[in-house]
Structure formats: C-alpha cells, structure tokens
Short mmCIF file of C-alpha atoms in Angstrom, two decimals:
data_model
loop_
_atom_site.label_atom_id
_atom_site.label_comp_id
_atom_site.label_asym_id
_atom_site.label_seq_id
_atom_site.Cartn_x
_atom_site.Cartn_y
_atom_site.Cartn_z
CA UNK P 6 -1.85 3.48 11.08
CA UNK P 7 -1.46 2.16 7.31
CA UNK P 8 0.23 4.03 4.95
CA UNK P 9 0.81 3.51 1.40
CA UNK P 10 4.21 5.35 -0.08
CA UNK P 11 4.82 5.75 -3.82
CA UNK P 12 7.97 6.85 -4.72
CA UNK P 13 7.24 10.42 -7.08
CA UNK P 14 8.24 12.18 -10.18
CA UNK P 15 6.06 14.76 -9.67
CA UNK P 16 2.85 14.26 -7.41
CA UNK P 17 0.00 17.38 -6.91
CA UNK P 18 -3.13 17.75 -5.22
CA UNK P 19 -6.30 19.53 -6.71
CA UNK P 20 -9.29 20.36 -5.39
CA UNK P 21 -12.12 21.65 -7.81
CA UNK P 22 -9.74 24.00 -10.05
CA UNK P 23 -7.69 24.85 -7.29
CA UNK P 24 -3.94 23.45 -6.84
CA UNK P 25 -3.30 22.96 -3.10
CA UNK P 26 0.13 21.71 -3.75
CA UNK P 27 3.02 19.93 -5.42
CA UNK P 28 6.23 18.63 -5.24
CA UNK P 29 8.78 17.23 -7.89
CA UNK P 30 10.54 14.08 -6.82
CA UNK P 31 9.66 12.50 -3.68
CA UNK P 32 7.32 10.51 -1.92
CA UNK P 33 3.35 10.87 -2.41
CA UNK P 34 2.01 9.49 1.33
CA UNK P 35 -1.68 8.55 1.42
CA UNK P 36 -2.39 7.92 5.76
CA UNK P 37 -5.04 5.97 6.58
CA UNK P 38 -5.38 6.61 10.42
CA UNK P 39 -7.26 3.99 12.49
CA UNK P 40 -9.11 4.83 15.59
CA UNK P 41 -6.30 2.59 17.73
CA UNK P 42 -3.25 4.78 16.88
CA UNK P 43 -1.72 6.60 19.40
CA UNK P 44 1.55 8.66 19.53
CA UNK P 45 3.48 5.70 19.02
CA UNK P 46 1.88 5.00 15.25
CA UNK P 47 2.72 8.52 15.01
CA UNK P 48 6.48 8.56 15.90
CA UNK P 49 7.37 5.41 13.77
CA UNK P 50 5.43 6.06 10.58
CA UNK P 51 7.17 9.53 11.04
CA UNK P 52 10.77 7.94 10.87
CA UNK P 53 9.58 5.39 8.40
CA UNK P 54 8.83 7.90 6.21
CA UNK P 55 11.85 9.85 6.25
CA UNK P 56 14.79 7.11 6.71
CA UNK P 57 12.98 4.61 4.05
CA UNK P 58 15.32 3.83 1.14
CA UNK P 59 14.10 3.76 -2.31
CA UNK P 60 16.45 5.71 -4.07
CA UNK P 61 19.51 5.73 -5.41
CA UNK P 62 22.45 6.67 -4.26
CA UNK P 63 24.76 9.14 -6.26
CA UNK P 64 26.23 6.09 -7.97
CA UNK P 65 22.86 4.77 -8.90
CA UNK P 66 22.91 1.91 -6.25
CA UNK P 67 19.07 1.40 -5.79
CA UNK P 68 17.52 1.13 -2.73
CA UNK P 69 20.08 3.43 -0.77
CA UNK P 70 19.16 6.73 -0.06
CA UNK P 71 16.37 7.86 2.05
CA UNK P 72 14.13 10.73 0.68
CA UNK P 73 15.92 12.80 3.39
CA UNK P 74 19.51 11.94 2.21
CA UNK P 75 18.14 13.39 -1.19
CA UNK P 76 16.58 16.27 0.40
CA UNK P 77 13.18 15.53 -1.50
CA UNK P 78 9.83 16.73 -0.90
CA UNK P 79 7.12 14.80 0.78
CA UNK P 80 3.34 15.25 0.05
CA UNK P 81 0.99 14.01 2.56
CA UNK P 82 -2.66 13.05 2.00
CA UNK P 83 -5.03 12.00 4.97
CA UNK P 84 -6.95 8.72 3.19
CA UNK P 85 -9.23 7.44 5.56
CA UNK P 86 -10.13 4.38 3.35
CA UNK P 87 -7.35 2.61 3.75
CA UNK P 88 -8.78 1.90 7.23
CA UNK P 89 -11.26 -0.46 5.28
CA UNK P 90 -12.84 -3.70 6.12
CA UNK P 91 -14.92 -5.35 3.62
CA UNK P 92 -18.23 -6.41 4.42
CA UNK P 93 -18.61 -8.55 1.54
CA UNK P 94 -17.69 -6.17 -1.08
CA UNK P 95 -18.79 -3.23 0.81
CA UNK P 96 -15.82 -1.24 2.51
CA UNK P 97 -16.65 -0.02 5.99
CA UNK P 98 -14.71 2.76 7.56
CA UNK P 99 -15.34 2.16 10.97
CA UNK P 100 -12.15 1.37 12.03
CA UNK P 101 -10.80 4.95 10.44
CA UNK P 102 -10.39 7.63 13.39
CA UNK P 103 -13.63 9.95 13.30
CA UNK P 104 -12.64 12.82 11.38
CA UNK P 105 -12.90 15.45 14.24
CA UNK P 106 -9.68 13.53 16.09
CA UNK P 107 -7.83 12.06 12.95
CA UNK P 108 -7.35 16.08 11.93
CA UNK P 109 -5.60 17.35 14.73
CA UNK P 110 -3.89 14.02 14.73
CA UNK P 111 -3.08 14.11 10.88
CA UNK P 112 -1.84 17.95 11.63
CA UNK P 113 0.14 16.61 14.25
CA UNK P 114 1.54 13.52 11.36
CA UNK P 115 2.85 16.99 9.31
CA UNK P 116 4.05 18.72 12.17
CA UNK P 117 6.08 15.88 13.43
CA UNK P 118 7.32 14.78 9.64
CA UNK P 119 8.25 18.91 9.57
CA UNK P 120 10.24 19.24 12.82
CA UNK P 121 11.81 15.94 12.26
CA UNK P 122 12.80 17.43 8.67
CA UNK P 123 12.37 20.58 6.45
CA UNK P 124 9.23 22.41 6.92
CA UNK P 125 9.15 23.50 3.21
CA UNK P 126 9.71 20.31 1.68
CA UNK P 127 6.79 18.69 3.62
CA UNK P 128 3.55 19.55 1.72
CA UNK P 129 -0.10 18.68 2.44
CA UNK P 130 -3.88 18.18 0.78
CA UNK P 131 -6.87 19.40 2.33
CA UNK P 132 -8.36 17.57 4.78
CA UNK P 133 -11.86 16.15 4.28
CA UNK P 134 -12.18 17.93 1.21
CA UNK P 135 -12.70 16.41 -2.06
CA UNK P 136 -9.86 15.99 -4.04
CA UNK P 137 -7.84 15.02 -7.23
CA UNK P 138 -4.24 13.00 -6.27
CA UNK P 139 -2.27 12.99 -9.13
CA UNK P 140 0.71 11.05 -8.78
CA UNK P 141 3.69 10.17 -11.27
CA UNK P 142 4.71 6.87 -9.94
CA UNK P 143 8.12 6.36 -10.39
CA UNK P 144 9.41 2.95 -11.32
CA UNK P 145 6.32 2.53 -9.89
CA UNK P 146 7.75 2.41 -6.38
CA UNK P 147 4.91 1.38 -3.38
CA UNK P 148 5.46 0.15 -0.05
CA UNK P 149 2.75 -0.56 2.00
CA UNK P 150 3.88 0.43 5.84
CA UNK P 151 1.91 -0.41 8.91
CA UNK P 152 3.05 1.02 12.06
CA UNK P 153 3.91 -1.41 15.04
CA UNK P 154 0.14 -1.30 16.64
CA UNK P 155 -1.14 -2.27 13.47
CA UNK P 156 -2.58 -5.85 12.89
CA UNK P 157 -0.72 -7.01 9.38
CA UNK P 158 3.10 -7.60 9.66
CA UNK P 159 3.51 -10.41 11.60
CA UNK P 160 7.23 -11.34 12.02
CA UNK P 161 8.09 -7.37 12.48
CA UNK P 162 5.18 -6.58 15.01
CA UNK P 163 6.25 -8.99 17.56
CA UNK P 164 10.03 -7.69 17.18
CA UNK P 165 8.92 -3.97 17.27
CA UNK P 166 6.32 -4.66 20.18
CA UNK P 167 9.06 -5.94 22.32
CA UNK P 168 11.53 -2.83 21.67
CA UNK P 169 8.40 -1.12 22.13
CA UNK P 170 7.81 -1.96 25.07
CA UNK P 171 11.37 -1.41 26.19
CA UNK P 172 11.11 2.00 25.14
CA UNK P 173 7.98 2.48 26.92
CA UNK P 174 8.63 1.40 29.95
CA UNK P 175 11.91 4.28 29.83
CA UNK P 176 8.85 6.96 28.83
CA UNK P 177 6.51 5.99 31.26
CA UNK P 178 6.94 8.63 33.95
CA UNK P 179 6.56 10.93 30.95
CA UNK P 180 3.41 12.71 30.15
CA UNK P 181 2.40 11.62 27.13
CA UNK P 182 0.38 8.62 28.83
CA UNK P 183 -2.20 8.71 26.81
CA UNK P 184 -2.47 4.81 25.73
CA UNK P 185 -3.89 2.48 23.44
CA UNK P 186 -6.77 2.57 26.12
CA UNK P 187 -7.41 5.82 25.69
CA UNK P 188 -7.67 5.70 22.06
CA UNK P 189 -10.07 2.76 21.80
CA UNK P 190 -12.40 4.02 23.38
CA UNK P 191 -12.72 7.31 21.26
CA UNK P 192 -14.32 4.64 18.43
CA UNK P 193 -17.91 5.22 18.13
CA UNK P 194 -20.27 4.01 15.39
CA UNK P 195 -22.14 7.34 15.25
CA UNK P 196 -19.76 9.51 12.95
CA UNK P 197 -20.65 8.78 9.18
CA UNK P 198 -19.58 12.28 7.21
CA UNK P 199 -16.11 11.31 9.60
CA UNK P 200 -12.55 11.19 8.17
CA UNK P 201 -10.63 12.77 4.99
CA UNK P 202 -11.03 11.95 1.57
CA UNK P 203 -13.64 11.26 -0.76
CA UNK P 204 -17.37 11.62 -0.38
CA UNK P 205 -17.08 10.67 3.21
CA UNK P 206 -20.35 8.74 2.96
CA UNK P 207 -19.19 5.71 5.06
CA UNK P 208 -20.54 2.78 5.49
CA UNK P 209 -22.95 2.38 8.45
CA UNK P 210 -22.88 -1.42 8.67
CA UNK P 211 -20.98 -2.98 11.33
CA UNK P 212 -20.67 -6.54 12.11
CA UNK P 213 -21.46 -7.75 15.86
CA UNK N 20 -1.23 -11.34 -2.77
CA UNK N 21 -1.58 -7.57 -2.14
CA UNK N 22 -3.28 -5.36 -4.09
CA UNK N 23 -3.43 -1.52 -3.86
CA UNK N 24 -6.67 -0.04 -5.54
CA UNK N 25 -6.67 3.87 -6.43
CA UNK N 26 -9.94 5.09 -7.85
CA UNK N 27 -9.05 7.17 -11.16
CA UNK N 28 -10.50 9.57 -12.73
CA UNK N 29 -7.71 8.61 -15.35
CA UNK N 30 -4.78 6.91 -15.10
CA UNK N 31 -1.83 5.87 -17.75
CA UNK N 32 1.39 4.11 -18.19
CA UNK N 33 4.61 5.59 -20.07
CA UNK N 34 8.04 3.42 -20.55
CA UNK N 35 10.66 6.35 -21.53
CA UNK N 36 8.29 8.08 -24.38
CA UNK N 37 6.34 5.37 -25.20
CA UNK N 38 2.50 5.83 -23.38
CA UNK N 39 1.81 1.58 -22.76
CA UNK N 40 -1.49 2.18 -22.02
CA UNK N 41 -4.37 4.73 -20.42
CA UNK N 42 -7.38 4.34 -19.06
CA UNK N 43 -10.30 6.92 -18.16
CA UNK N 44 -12.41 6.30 -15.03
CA UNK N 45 -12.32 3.50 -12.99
CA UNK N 46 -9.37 1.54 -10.81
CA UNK N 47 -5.39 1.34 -10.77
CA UNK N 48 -4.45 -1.64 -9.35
CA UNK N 49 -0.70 -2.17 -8.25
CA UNK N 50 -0.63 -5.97 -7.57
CA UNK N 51 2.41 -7.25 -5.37
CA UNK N 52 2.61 -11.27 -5.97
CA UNK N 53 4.02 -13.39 -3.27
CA UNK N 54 6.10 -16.49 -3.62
CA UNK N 55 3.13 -17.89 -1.59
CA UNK N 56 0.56 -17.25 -4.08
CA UNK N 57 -1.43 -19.70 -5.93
CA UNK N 58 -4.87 -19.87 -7.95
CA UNK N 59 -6.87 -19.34 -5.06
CA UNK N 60 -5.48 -15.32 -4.20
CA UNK N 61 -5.81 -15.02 -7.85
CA UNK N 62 -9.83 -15.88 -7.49
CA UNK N 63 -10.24 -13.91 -4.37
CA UNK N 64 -8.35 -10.84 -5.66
CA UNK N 65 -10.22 -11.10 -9.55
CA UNK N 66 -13.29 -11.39 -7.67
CA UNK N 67 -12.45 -8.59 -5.53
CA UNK N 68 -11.56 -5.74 -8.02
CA UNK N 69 -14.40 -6.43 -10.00
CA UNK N 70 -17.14 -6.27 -7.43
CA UNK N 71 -15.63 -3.83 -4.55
CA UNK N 72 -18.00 -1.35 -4.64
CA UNK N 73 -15.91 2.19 -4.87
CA UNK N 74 -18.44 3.79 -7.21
CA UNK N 75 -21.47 5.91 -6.52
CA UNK N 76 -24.82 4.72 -8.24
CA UNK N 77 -26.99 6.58 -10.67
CA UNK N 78 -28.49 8.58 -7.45
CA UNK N 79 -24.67 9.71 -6.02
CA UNK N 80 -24.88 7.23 -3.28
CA UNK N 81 -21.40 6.80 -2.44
CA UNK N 82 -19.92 2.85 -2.07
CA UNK N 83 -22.68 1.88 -3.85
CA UNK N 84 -21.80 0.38 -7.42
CA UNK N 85 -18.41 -1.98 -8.56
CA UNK N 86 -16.09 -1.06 -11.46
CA UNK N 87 -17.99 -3.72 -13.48
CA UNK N 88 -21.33 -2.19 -12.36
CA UNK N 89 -20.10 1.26 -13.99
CA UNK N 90 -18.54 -0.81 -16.59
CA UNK N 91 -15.50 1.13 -16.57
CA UNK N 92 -11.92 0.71 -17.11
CA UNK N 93 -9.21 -1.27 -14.93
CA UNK N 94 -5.12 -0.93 -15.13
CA UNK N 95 -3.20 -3.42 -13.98
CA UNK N 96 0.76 -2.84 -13.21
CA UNK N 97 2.39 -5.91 -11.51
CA UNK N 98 3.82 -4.29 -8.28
CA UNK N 99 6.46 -6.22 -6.64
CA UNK N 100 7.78 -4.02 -4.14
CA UNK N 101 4.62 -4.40 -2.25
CA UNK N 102 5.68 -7.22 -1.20
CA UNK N 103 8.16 -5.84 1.18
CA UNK N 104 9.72 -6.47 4.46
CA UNK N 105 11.47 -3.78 6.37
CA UNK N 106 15.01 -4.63 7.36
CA UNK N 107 15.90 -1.51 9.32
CA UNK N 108 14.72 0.78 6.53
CA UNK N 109 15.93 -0.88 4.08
CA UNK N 110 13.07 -2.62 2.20
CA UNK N 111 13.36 -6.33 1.35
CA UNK N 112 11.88 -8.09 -1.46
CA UNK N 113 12.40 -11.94 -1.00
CA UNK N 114 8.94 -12.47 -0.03
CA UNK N 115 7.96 -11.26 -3.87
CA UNK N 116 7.57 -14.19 -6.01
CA UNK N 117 10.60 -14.19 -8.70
CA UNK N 118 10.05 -12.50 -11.39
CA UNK N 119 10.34 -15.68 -13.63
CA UNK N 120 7.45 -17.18 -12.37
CA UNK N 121 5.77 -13.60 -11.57
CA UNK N 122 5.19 -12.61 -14.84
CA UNK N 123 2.93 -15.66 -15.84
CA UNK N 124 1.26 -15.59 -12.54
CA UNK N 125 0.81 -12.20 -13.46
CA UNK N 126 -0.58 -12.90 -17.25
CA UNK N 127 -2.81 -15.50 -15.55
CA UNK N 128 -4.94 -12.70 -13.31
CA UNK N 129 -5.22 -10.11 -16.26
CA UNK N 130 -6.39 -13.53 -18.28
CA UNK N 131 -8.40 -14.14 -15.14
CA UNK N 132 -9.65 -9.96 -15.05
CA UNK N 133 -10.51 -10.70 -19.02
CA UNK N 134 -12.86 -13.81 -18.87
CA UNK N 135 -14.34 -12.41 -15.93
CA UNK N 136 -15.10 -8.45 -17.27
CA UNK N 137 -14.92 -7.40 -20.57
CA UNK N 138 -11.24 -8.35 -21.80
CA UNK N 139 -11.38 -4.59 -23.74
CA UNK N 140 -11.70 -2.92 -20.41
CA UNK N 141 -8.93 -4.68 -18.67
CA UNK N 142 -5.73 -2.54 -19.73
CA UNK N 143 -1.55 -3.41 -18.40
CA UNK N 144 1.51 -2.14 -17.95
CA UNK N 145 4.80 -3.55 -19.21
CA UNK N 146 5.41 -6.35 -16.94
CA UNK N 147 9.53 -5.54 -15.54
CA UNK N 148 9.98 -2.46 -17.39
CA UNK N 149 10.86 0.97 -15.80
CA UNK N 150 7.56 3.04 -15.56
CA UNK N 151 6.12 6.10 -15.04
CA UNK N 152 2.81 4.97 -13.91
CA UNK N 153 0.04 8.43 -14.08
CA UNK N 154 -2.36 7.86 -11.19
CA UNK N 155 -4.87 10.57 -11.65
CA UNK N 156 -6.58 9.61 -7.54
CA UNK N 157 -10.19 10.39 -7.73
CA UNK N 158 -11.04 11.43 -4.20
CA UNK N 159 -8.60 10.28 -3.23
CA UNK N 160 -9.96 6.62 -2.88
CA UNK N 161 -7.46 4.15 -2.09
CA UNK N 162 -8.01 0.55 -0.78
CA UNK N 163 -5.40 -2.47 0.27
CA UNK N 164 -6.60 -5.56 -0.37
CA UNK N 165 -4.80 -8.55 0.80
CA UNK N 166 -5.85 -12.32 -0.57
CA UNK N 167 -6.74 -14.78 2.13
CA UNK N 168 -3.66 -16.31 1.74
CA UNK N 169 -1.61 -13.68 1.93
CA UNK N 170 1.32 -13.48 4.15
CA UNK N 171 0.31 -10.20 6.62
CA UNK N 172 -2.73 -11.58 8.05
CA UNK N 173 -1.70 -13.73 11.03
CA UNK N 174 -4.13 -15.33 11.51
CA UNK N 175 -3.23 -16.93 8.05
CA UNK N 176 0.38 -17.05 8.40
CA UNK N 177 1.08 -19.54 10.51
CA UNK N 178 -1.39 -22.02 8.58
CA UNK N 179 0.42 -20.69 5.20
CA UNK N 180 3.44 -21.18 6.54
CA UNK N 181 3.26 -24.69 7.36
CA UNK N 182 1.69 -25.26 4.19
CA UNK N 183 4.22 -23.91 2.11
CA UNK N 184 7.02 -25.99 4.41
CA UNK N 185 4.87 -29.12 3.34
CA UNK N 186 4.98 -27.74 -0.22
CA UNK N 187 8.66 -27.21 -0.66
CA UNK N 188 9.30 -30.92 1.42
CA UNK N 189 7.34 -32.06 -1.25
CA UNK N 190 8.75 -30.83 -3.75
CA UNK N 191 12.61 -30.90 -2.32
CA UNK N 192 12.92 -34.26 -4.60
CA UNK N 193 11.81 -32.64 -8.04
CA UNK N 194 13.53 -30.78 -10.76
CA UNK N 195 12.74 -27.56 -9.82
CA UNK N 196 13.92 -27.03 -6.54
CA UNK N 197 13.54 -23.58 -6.84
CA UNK N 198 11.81 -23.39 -3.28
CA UNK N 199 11.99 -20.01 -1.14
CA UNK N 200 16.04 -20.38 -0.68
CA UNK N 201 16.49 -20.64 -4.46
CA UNK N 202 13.87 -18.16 -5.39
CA UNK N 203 15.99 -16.16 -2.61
CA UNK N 204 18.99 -16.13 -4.40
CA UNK N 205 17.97 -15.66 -7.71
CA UNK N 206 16.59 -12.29 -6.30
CA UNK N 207 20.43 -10.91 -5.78
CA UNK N 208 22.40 -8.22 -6.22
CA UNK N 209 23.15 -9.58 -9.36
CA UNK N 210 19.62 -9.79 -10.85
CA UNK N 211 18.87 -5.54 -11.92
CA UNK N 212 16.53 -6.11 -14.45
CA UNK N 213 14.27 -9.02 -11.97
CA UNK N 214 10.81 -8.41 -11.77
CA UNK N 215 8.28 -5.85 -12.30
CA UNK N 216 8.58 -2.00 -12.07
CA UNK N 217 11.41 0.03 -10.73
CA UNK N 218 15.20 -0.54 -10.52
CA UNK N 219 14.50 -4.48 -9.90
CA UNK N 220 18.06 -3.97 -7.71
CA UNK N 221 16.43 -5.88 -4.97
CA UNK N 222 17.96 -6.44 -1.44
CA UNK N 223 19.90 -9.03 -1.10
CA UNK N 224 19.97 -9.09 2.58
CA UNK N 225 18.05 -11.62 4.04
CA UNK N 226 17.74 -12.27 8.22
CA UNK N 227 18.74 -15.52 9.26
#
C-alpha cells in the first residue's frame, strides 16, 4: 500500500456541489491500495499515520508531535492511481486492488485509523466517486509512505520484513491467516471501471 | 528524484499574504531532490511530466492526452521532505540533497520544464520559503513518479550506490568535499531555514 501524506491547514472533499467533508489542521491521506496488501499493509500504514511526526511541539520544535499528540483531524481519500505503472507514458492501474475488494478494505483502513484513534476526527471522501481534493498544504509537508510489503524502500523493507516476520510467526495460530497468497491471487485483468478516484477508465494494457 | 503529480483543476502558492503564483488546470508537482541526483533524473522526470498522459482527449477518453497535449499549466514547488526515511516515526531528511546545491538543481528542471514546454506555462513556488501550497485535486488524480536513478527502486540502488561510493572516492581529494557525510551535517539541527518548504528543522539523527 502507498500512501502519500500532506501535512493540512485546512483540506475538504467535494463532489459535484456537494461537500462530503473537511477538517482544519491535519493530515490529507490519499491510499493507493495495491492488489498484494493484506492486513499487515493495513496495520502499519494505520500506525504510520497516526504516530508520524511533522509537527511541532508546543515549543515549536519541528518534527515532534504526531497528528495524534495534537489531537488533529485526518481526512482519508482512497486514490487508486498511485498504484500506477507506466507503460511508456501511459499509467496502468493494474496493480490497484479491483474496486469491489479495495472498498471494504479501504472501510476497513478508516475503521482501523478510528478505533486506533478518535472516530470524529477521522473523516473520509466517497469512494469511487468523482471528486474535488482540495488541500492547503502546509509548509508544504509530503511524505511518501509505503507499507513493509511494498516494493520501494529498500534499507527499511528488509529491517521491517524481518520484525515482520517475528511478529508473524507469534500470530500465526491466529485467524487472520489470510496471506500474501491469498491476496495475489484476487488480481485479475478483467476489472476496468475498478478502484476509487477519478474517471476510473483504467488502462487495459498489460505487459507479459 | 521523486516527484508527486496531483491533477488540478487549480492550484496556487501563498508565502504569509503574498499569492507566489496560481495556476488553472493542469499538474502540481512536489519534486523531492536527492543528494543522488544528477542530469539524467532531471531528463527522465522533465520528460515525464510533460508527456504522462493524465488528461482526457477531445472525446472524454480518460488517460488519453499529456499536460503539453492540453497545453495547460504546470506548478512546480521543490519538495524536500519527500525525500524521507523513517527513523521510528520520526522522518529523516539526509537523503534530500542540501539545500545549497538543491535550489540550482532545482532552477535547472524548471529551466529544463521551460525549453521543453512553453516557459509561460511553467509556474514555481518560492524555493525554501514557508508555504501554503492550494492543491485544488481534480479527481483526485495523483501519481509518484520516481527517476531511474532514484534511491527506492532496488533494483537501482545497489548499482547507485556503488556509483555514488566511486563518486565521492573520486572526489574525496577535491575542494569540495562536501560528499554525503558533509552534506549530512550541514543538514543539522542548526540549519532551520535549509531547504525547500516547511520548517527546514530537519532531523539530525542519522543511523550508523
């Protein structure tokens, strides 16, 4: 799962003339959710999110304070396109879950972010719908997360993968088995209108 | 280099009261310059922006048309907190190129954007200032580009890497031995006002 954080003044969605929500300073979170991601994605984007520090402290010392030590709002938008690959300069969503699992597992992102926080101060878009993000940067502020299954950061991922690992093999009796395996094999190349965001006219092309 | 793309239906810059710049339709780009960068991410990532196509065409087919296709406007805001690395959750900025020799690098790709495009199209931020950066996200439509040589892709890394420890071998003789240990320590504690956007208060924590 990639997600891209930018540290708010004020940040609101719109959809036609419709406001579906705001929130005053915080984080704006734009998820791009990739057919691999499993729980796992899901647990440490979740406390990513909410422990990151990139504000100040009461004394103004920068980089400090999480957006929970504040108690800031969070708005969430589902972005499917950050799951891009460029065929030349064509982006191809294929590696973006199919809409019809990335909802309930987008719902379940908010839920999680929610329990693990405030419910009120967790807002949402509209999935799938098509939609106006406005966001007041602040600073600007963006940090580009990946969560541990992800394939970018490479002198974190094989860090995290081992204390992954660790932790996994302490959950494994649980019940919540439902692995990477499982998850690949939910990709399929037949779900164009799939995914939130945008016109959700994705690219059919797929490389061999 | 890393470059965040946002799709706008309008997007502007303010430093305290002062609007820097605004454009209508067409891209924000937040670039995040690493200390590994050199002309060739600046080609790949000029080349990029211009001709990803994020546009529909003249018909409404979606991922159809570029930014220069459209001929429409592009706002750059040099973004160096992209360029982080998660210590904990505390974010890290040593892997951003200095701001010293950022902010030419910088100049160089809007120069780059200018020649390229249509310089009156190409708009900027103010390159280390605090900002309130207006991101009006059409869609929302939001893609993460990352130059070849960037430092997340490992299948890169390791070749980059060993480049760059050639590089600073070489250049471990000259006057400017501002390799990655100097360029390390000029991004301190003691540095506020360093590089673009935000509180420039940059970690000074580094791993051994």
């Amino acid at each position: 799962m990639k997600a891209i954080i930018q540290r708010v003044t004020t940040a609101s969605v719109t959809a036609g003339e419709e406001q579906i929500s705001s929130i005053g300073r915080g984080l704006c979170v734009l998820f791009g959710i990739s057919v691999a991601d499993t729980q796992k994605d899901v647990d440490y984007m979740v406390r990513k999110i909410l422990n990151l520090r990139v504000f100040e402290d009461e004394n103004g010392r920068a980089w400090s304070h999480s957006v929970m030590d504040r108690e800031l709002e969070v708005l969430c938008v589902s972005q499917f396109t950050l799951q891009c690959i460029l065929k030349g300069n064509k982006p191809d969503f294929h590696s973006a879950m199919p809409a019809e699992q990335a909802q309930p597992f987008y719902n379940n992102i908010l839920e999680q972010l929610r329990q693990a926080y405030k419910p009120e101060l967790i807002k949402d878009g509209q999935f799938g719908a098509y939609m106006q993000v406005h966001i007041q940067n602040d600073g600007p502020v963006t940090i580009q997360l990946e969560s541990p299954t992800g394939p970018t950061d490479p002198r974190l991922l094989s860090k995290q993968e081992k204390q992954q690992q660790r932790k996994e093999k302490t959950r494994s009796k649980g019940p919540s088995e439902s692995s990477r395996e499982k998850g690949a094999s939910r990709r399929s190349k037949a779900d164009p209108g799939a995914s939130s965001g945008a016109e959700g006219d994705v690219s059919s092309e797929r490389e061999p």
